[in-house]
Amino acid sequence: MNFFWIFHAKRIKQLSLIIIAAFFTAGLLYVERSQIAVFSTPDGPQAFYKAETDDKQIALTFNLSWGENRIGPILDILDQKEVDHANFFVSASWAERYPDVVAEIKERGHSIGSHGYQYKDYTDWEDEKIRKDLNQSSQILSELTGDKPTLLRPPNGSFDKRILELADKQGYSVIHWSINSKDYQNPGVDAIVNAVVPETTSGDVILFHASDSVKQTHKALPIIIDQLRGKGFTFTSVEDLMASTKSDNQEIK
């Protein structure tokens, strides 16, 4: 059965304007969703992902939750390229298995932040389970490093207003990223370089991984460091970016 809709010219014009506006709004929402990596409450705890600064300073960050074969080459490259202070977010369950690697990361001058204990999405958990995971991670990393971690990158980078508030009460600042290397996809060295170098601007926090699942990061990293230096960028820590300027943030609805 066929149906036919009949509109007056005025109604057609109104409908066309509504449709155009809807597509425009959807486009904006899509762009914002792909560009804004983290959120914050207007007056409460904030999640940091990029510094507002005119200085060409950036931070290299690495997530680590599995294996010990990739981390060594990455640490060696940071040494060779004289990147004195990167941030490693480690799963505490991984740290329990590789305490010597945790010690080496710290001995080489890098910061160790929490990536939770289990590598599970916090947004699917009840509050008490999240608190328990945060506490367990904090205790283990404190024992292994001698310092209580104050920076948290939630597993999968997933969080919401509730997670921000729970983390804040546990003494954590939530750290996300503004540049995603997508090295976990193992897309090829050139693809990793191109995901980072052309997109990087002052104050960016760049996401890499150091687990055994990434097979090309240690090959792309020296190229990225050299090319970013060639553009005038210098490398600092997330802590220094946070201390020197306010963070970009977006209100959670």
mmCIF file of C-alpha atoms in Angstrom:
data_model
loop_
_atom_site.group_PDB
_atom_site.id
_atom_site.type_symbol
_atom_site.label_atom_id
_atom_site.label_comp_id
_atom_site.label_asym_id
_atom_site.label_seq_id
_atom_site.Cartn_x
_atom_site.Cartn_y
_atom_site.Cartn_z
ATOM 1 C CA MET A 1 0.000 0.000 0.000
ATOM 2 C CA ASN A 2 1.340 3.444 -0.947
ATOM 3 C CA PHE A 3 0.885 6.594 1.137
ATOM 4 C CA PHE A 4 1.131 10.110 -0.200
ATOM 5 C CA TRP A 5 1.727 13.196 1.966
ATOM 6 C CA ILE A 6 0.523 16.542 0.679
ATOM 7 C CA PHE A 7 2.083 19.771 1.984
ATOM 8 C CA HIS A 8 1.443 23.406 1.277
ATOM 9 C CA ALA A 9 4.461 25.352 0.061
ATOM 10 C CA LYS A 10 4.775 27.167 3.381
ATOM 11 C CA ARG A 11 4.732 23.887 5.335
ATOM 12 C CA ILE A 12 7.342 22.401 2.996
ATOM 13 C CA LYS A 13 9.643 25.374 3.587
ATOM 14 C CA GLN A 14 9.208 25.091 7.367
ATOM 15 C CA LEU A 15 9.876 21.356 7.273
ATOM 16 C CA SER A 16 12.995 21.874 5.150
ATOM 17 C CA LEU A 17 14.371 24.382 7.615
ATOM 18 C CA ILE A 18 13.735 21.979 10.504
ATOM 19 C CA ILE A 19 15.489 19.136 8.705
ATOM 20 C CA ILE A 20 18.485 21.319 7.838
ATOM 21 C CA ALA A 21 18.719 22.531 11.429
ATOM 22 C CA ALA A 22 18.526 18.955 12.711
ATOM 23 C CA PHE A 23 21.369 17.809 10.458
ATOM 24 C CA PHE A 24 23.461 20.833 11.449
ATOM 25 C CA THR A 25 22.914 20.135 15.141
ATOM 26 C CA ALA A 26 23.721 16.457 14.697
ATOM 27 C CA GLY A 27 26.914 17.407 12.894
ATOM 28 C CA LEU A 28 27.970 19.680 15.731
ATOM 29 C CA LEU A 29 27.252 17.002 18.302
ATOM 30 C CA TYR A 30 29.301 14.486 16.344
ATOM 31 C CA VAL A 31 32.261 16.848 16.045
ATOM 32 C CA GLU A 32 32.116 17.728 19.727
ATOM 33 C CA ARG A 33 31.891 14.066 20.690
ATOM 34 C CA SER A 34 34.994 13.238 18.649
ATOM 35 C CA GLN A 35 36.956 16.284 19.773
ATOM 36 C CA ILE A 36 36.132 16.648 23.479
ATOM 37 C CA ALA A 37 37.766 13.761 25.244
ATOM 38 C CA VAL A 38 36.896 14.538 28.841
ATOM 39 C CA PHE A 39 34.389 16.409 30.932
ATOM 40 C CA SER A 40 34.166 18.163 34.257
ATOM 41 C CA THR A 41 31.651 19.592 36.618
ATOM 42 C CA PRO A 42 31.644 23.403 36.630
ATOM 43 C CA ASP A 43 32.595 23.771 40.289
ATOM 44 C CA GLY A 44 33.577 20.265 41.312
ATOM 45 C CA PRO A 45 36.417 17.897 40.359
ATOM 46 C CA GLN A 46 37.842 18.345 36.896
ATOM 47 C CA ALA A 47 39.294 15.872 34.441
ATOM 48 C CA PHE A 48 42.457 17.076 32.746
ATOM 49 C CA TYR A 49 43.147 16.420 29.094
ATOM 50 C CA LYS A 50 44.834 19.520 27.693
ATOM 51 C CA ALA A 51 46.515 22.600 29.125
ATOM 52 C CA GLU A 52 45.644 26.099 28.037
ATOM 53 C CA THR A 53 49.086 27.481 27.350
ATOM 54 C CA ASP A 54 50.986 29.362 24.687
ATOM 55 C CA ASP A 55 54.170 27.480 25.567
ATOM 56 C CA LYS A 56 54.859 24.623 23.191
ATOM 57 C CA GLN A 57 54.919 22.047 25.975
ATOM 58 C CA ILE A 58 53.328 18.621 25.660
ATOM 59 C CA ALA A 59 53.173 15.437 27.730
ATOM 60 C CA LEU A 60 53.717 11.840 26.632
ATOM 61 C CA THR A 61 51.578 9.300 28.484
ATOM 62 C CA PHE A 62 51.526 5.503 28.291
ATOM 63 C CA ASN A 63 48.919 2.992 29.431
ATOM 64 C CA LEU A 64 50.279 -0.350 30.626
ATOM 65 C CA SER A 65 48.276 -3.382 31.666
ATOM 66 C CA TRP A 66 49.786 -6.452 30.019
ATOM 67 C CA GLY A 67 53.194 -8.021 29.420
ATOM 68 C CA GLU A 68 56.779 -6.828 29.844
ATOM 69 C CA ASN A 69 58.321 -7.037 26.382
ATOM 70 C CA ARG A 70 57.423 -3.609 24.961
ATOM 71 C CA ILE A 71 58.080 -1.412 27.962
ATOM 72 C CA GLY A 72 61.887 -1.882 27.901
ATOM 73 C CA PRO A 73 62.382 -0.599 24.338
ATOM 74 C CA ILE A 74 60.051 2.337 25.039
ATOM 75 C CA LEU A 75 61.999 3.317 28.164
ATOM 76 C CA ASP A 76 65.245 3.046 26.194
ATOM 77 C CA ILE A 77 63.921 5.356 23.483
ATOM 78 C CA LEU A 78 62.831 7.939 26.056
ATOM 79 C CA ASP A 79 66.349 7.823 27.505
ATOM 80 C CA GLN A 80 68.009 8.093 24.098
ATOM 81 C CA LYS A 81 65.812 11.017 23.095
ATOM 82 C CA GLU A 82 66.292 12.694 26.480
ATOM 83 C CA VAL A 83 62.609 12.747 27.367
ATOM 84 C CA ASP A 84 63.196 12.890 31.084
ATOM 85 C CA HIS A 85 59.689 12.664 32.414
ATOM 86 C CA ALA A 86 56.766 10.770 30.876
ATOM 87 C CA ASN A 87 53.649 9.490 32.635
ATOM 88 C CA PHE A 88 52.864 5.779 32.867
ATOM 89 C CA PHE A 89 49.392 4.689 33.956
ATOM 90 C CA VAL A 90 49.653 1.091 35.112
ATOM 91 C CA SER A 91 47.071 -1.452 36.159
ATOM 92 C CA ALA A 92 47.892 -2.488 39.714
ATOM 93 C CA SER A 93 47.155 -6.143 38.947
ATOM 94 C CA TRP A 94 49.888 -5.895 36.289
ATOM 95 C CA ALA A 95 52.210 -4.097 38.717
ATOM 96 C CA GLU A 96 51.884 -6.986 41.183
ATOM 97 C CA ARG A 97 53.215 -9.355 38.528
ATOM 98 C CA TYR A 98 56.058 -7.089 37.394
ATOM 99 C CA PRO A 99 57.334 -5.169 40.436
ATOM 100 C CA ASP A 100 60.841 -4.924 38.943
ATOM 101 C CA VAL A 101 59.482 -3.186 35.847
ATOM 102 C CA VAL A 102 57.535 -0.754 38.032
ATOM 103 C CA ALA A 103 60.757 0.022 39.908
ATOM 104 C CA GLU A 104 62.624 0.570 36.632
ATOM 105 C CA ILE A 105 60.010 3.024 35.346
ATOM 106 C CA LYS A 106 60.408 5.058 38.519
ATOM 107 C CA GLU A 107 64.210 4.808 38.549
ATOM 108 C CA ARG A 108 64.318 6.281 35.058
ATOM 109 C CA GLY A 109 62.515 9.363 36.338
ATOM 110 C CA HIS A 110 59.001 8.802 35.079
ATOM 111 C CA SER A 111 55.723 9.176 36.973
ATOM 112 C CA ILE A 112 53.504 6.224 37.769
ATOM 113 C CA GLY A 113 49.777 6.797 37.912
ATOM 114 C CA SER A 114 46.889 4.439 38.529
ATOM 115 C CA HIS A 115 45.037 2.647 35.761
ATOM 116 C CA GLY A 116 42.849 0.924 38.323
ATOM 117 C CA TYR A 117 43.368 -2.574 39.667
ATOM 118 C CA GLN A 118 41.248 -4.629 37.313
ATOM 119 C CA TYR A 119 41.060 -3.510 33.719
ATOM 120 C CA LYS A 120 37.286 -3.074 33.809
ATOM 121 C CA ASP A 121 35.067 -0.170 32.813
ATOM 122 C CA TYR A 122 34.156 1.795 35.954
ATOM 123 C CA THR A 123 30.994 3.214 34.427
ATOM 124 C CA ASP A 124 29.434 -0.272 34.599
ATOM 125 C CA TRP A 125 30.173 -0.653 38.334
ATOM 126 C CA GLU A 126 28.437 0.356 41.548
ATOM 127 C CA ASP A 127 30.099 3.028 43.695
ATOM 128 C CA GLU A 128 31.399 0.674 46.353
ATOM 129 C CA LYS A 129 33.051 -1.608 43.820
ATOM 130 C CA ILE A 130 34.809 1.384 42.249
ATOM 131 C CA ARG A 131 36.013 2.608 45.645
ATOM 132 C CA LYS A 132 37.372 -0.835 46.435
ATOM 133 C CA ASP A 133 39.238 -0.998 43.111
ATOM 134 C CA LEU A 134 40.699 2.482 43.601
ATOM 135 C CA ASN A 135 41.811 1.676 47.136
ATOM 136 C CA GLN A 136 43.360 -1.623 46.120
ATOM 137 C CA SER A 137 45.265 0.013 43.284
ATOM 138 C CA SER A 138 46.456 2.844 45.524
ATOM 139 C CA GLN A 139 47.705 0.463 48.199
ATOM 140 C CA ILE A 140 49.635 -1.739 45.769
ATOM 141 C CA LEU A 141 51.244 1.119 43.855
ATOM 142 C CA SER A 142 52.141 2.891 47.103
ATOM 143 C CA GLU A 143 53.892 -0.229 48.384
ATOM 144 C CA LEU A 144 55.788 -0.744 45.123
ATOM 145 C CA THR A 145 56.849 2.856 44.491
ATOM 146 C CA GLY A 146 56.900 4.404 47.958
ATOM 147 C CA ASP A 147 54.530 7.139 46.753
ATOM 148 C CA LYS A 148 50.765 7.271 46.808
ATOM 149 C CA PRO A 149 49.490 7.764 43.252
ATOM 150 C CA THR A 150 47.527 10.957 42.733
ATOM 151 C CA LEU A 151 46.781 10.670 39.007
ATOM 152 C CA LEU A 152 44.169 8.262 37.677
ATOM 153 C CA ARG A 153 43.381 7.230 34.143
ATOM 154 C CA PRO A 154 40.284 5.042 34.439
ATOM 155 C CA PRO A 155 40.367 1.748 32.519
ATOM 156 C CA ASN A 156 39.420 2.286 28.874
ATOM 157 C CA GLY A 157 39.470 6.017 29.577
ATOM 158 C CA SER A 158 35.789 5.743 30.465
ATOM 159 C CA PHE A 159 34.258 7.955 33.121
ATOM 160 C CA ASP A 160 31.397 10.272 33.920
ATOM 161 C CA LYS A 161 30.484 12.801 36.588
ATOM 162 C CA ARG A 162 30.024 10.051 39.170
ATOM 163 C CA ILE A 163 33.501 8.623 38.506
ATOM 164 C CA LEU A 164 35.038 12.106 38.766
ATOM 165 C CA GLU A 165 33.467 12.621 42.177
ATOM 166 C CA LEU A 166 34.461 9.178 43.474
ATOM 167 C CA ALA A 167 38.038 9.628 42.249
ATOM 168 C CA ASP A 168 38.260 13.071 43.822
ATOM 169 C CA LYS A 169 37.170 11.707 47.194
ATOM 170 C CA GLN A 170 39.968 9.124 46.928
ATOM 171 C CA GLY A 171 42.524 11.868 46.285
ATOM 172 C CA TYR A 172 42.857 11.319 42.553
ATOM 173 C CA SER A 173 42.908 13.710 39.610
ATOM 174 C CA VAL A 174 41.463 12.077 36.504
ATOM 175 C CA ILE A 175 43.746 12.338 33.467
ATOM 176 C CA HIS A 176 42.546 11.757 29.946
ATOM 177 C CA TRP A 177 44.192 12.754 26.643
ATOM 178 C CA SER A 178 43.735 15.186 23.772
ATOM 179 C CA ILE A 179 45.769 13.298 21.145
ATOM 180 C CA ASN A 180 45.191 9.587 20.571
ATOM 181 C CA SER A 181 48.000 7.818 18.706
ATOM 182 C CA LYS A 182 45.723 4.793 18.154
ATOM 183 C CA ASP A 183 48.831 2.653 18.465
ATOM 184 C CA TYR A 184 46.726 -0.107 20.057
ATOM 185 C CA GLN A 185 45.292 -0.760 16.592
ATOM 186 C CA ASN A 186 48.781 -1.535 15.233
ATOM 187 C CA PRO A 187 47.939 0.426 12.074
ATOM 188 C CA GLY A 188 51.555 0.817 10.946
ATOM 189 C CA VAL A 189 54.345 3.174 11.957
ATOM 190 C CA ASP A 190 53.382 5.880 9.453
ATOM 191 C CA ALA A 191 49.758 5.838 10.607
ATOM 192 C CA ILE A 192 50.790 6.278 14.243
ATOM 193 C CA VAL A 193 53.111 9.151 13.350
ATOM 194 C CA ASN A 194 50.398 10.826 11.283
ATOM 195 C CA ALA A 195 47.837 10.453 14.062
ATOM 196 C CA VAL A 196 50.093 12.435 16.387
ATOM 197 C CA VAL A 197 52.453 14.883 14.711
ATOM 198 C CA PRO A 198 50.078 16.930 12.497
ATOM 199 C CA GLU A 199 47.452 17.119 15.247
ATOM 200 C CA THR A 200 49.607 18.157 18.206
ATOM 201 C CA THR A 201 49.332 21.686 19.599
ATOM 202 C CA SER A 202 50.543 23.419 22.750
ATOM 203 C CA GLY A 203 49.449 21.783 25.988
ATOM 204 C CA ASP A 204 48.414 18.455 24.490
ATOM 205 C CA VAL A 205 48.454 15.176 26.408
ATOM 206 C CA ILE A 206 49.354 12.364 24.002
ATOM 207 C CA LEU A 207 48.139 8.802 24.517
ATOM 208 C CA PHE A 208 50.369 5.815 23.796
ATOM 209 C CA HIS A 209 50.426 2.254 25.121
ATOM 210 C CA ALA A 210 53.280 0.132 26.436
ATOM 211 C CA SER A 211 51.589 -3.261 26.734
ATOM 212 C CA ASP A 212 52.726 -6.257 24.701
ATOM 213 C CA SER A 213 49.679 -5.838 22.438
ATOM 214 C CA VAL A 214 51.255 -2.777 20.773
ATOM 215 C CA LYS A 215 53.880 -3.859 18.285
ATOM 216 C CA GLN A 216 54.779 -0.612 16.515
ATOM 217 C CA THR A 217 54.886 2.061 19.215
ATOM 218 C CA HIS A 218 58.599 1.664 19.904
ATOM 219 C CA LYS A 219 59.268 2.157 16.184
ATOM 220 C CA ALA A 220 57.018 5.196 15.789
ATOM 221 C CA LEU A 221 58.033 6.907 19.025
ATOM 222 C CA PRO A 222 61.523 8.151 18.026
ATOM 223 C CA ILE A 223 60.140 9.544 14.766
ATOM 224 C CA ILE A 224 57.351 11.329 16.632
ATOM 225 C CA ILE A 225 59.724 12.794 19.211
ATOM 226 C CA ASP A 226 62.128 14.055 16.546
ATOM 227 C CA GLN A 227 59.397 15.576 14.390
ATOM 228 C CA LEU A 228 57.671 17.274 17.325
ATOM 229 C CA ARG A 229 60.998 18.699 18.495
ATOM 230 C CA GLY A 230 61.529 19.935 14.968
ATOM 231 C CA LYS A 231 58.294 21.883 15.334
ATOM 232 C CA GLY A 232 59.575 23.495 18.512
ATOM 233 C CA PHE A 233 57.759 21.363 21.083
ATOM 234 C CA THR A 234 59.315 20.424 24.409
ATOM 235 C CA PHE A 235 58.324 17.484 26.588
ATOM 236 C CA THR A 236 57.109 17.814 30.146
ATOM 237 C CA SER A 237 54.965 15.871 32.600
ATOM 238 C CA VAL A 238 51.230 15.945 33.112
ATOM 239 C CA GLU A 239 51.900 17.279 36.606
ATOM 240 C CA ASP A 240 53.813 20.250 35.226
ATOM 241 C CA LEU A 241 51.120 20.981 32.651
ATOM 242 C CA MET A 242 48.505 20.929 35.390
ATOM 243 C CA ALA A 243 50.567 23.170 37.665
ATOM 244 C CA SER A 244 51.424 25.772 35.053
ATOM 245 C CA THR A 245 47.993 26.438 33.619
ATOM 246 C CA LYS A 246 44.332 25.659 33.997
ATOM 247 C CA SER A 247 42.887 22.704 32.128
ATOM 248 C CA ASP A 248 40.341 22.630 29.353
ATOM 249 C CA ASN A 249 37.090 21.182 30.586
ATOM 250 C CA GLN A 250 33.479 20.760 29.648
ATOM 251 C CA GLU A 251 30.428 20.652 31.865
ATOM 252 C CA ILE A 252 28.750 17.290 32.255
ATOM 253 C CA LYS A 253 25.065 17.374 31.473
#
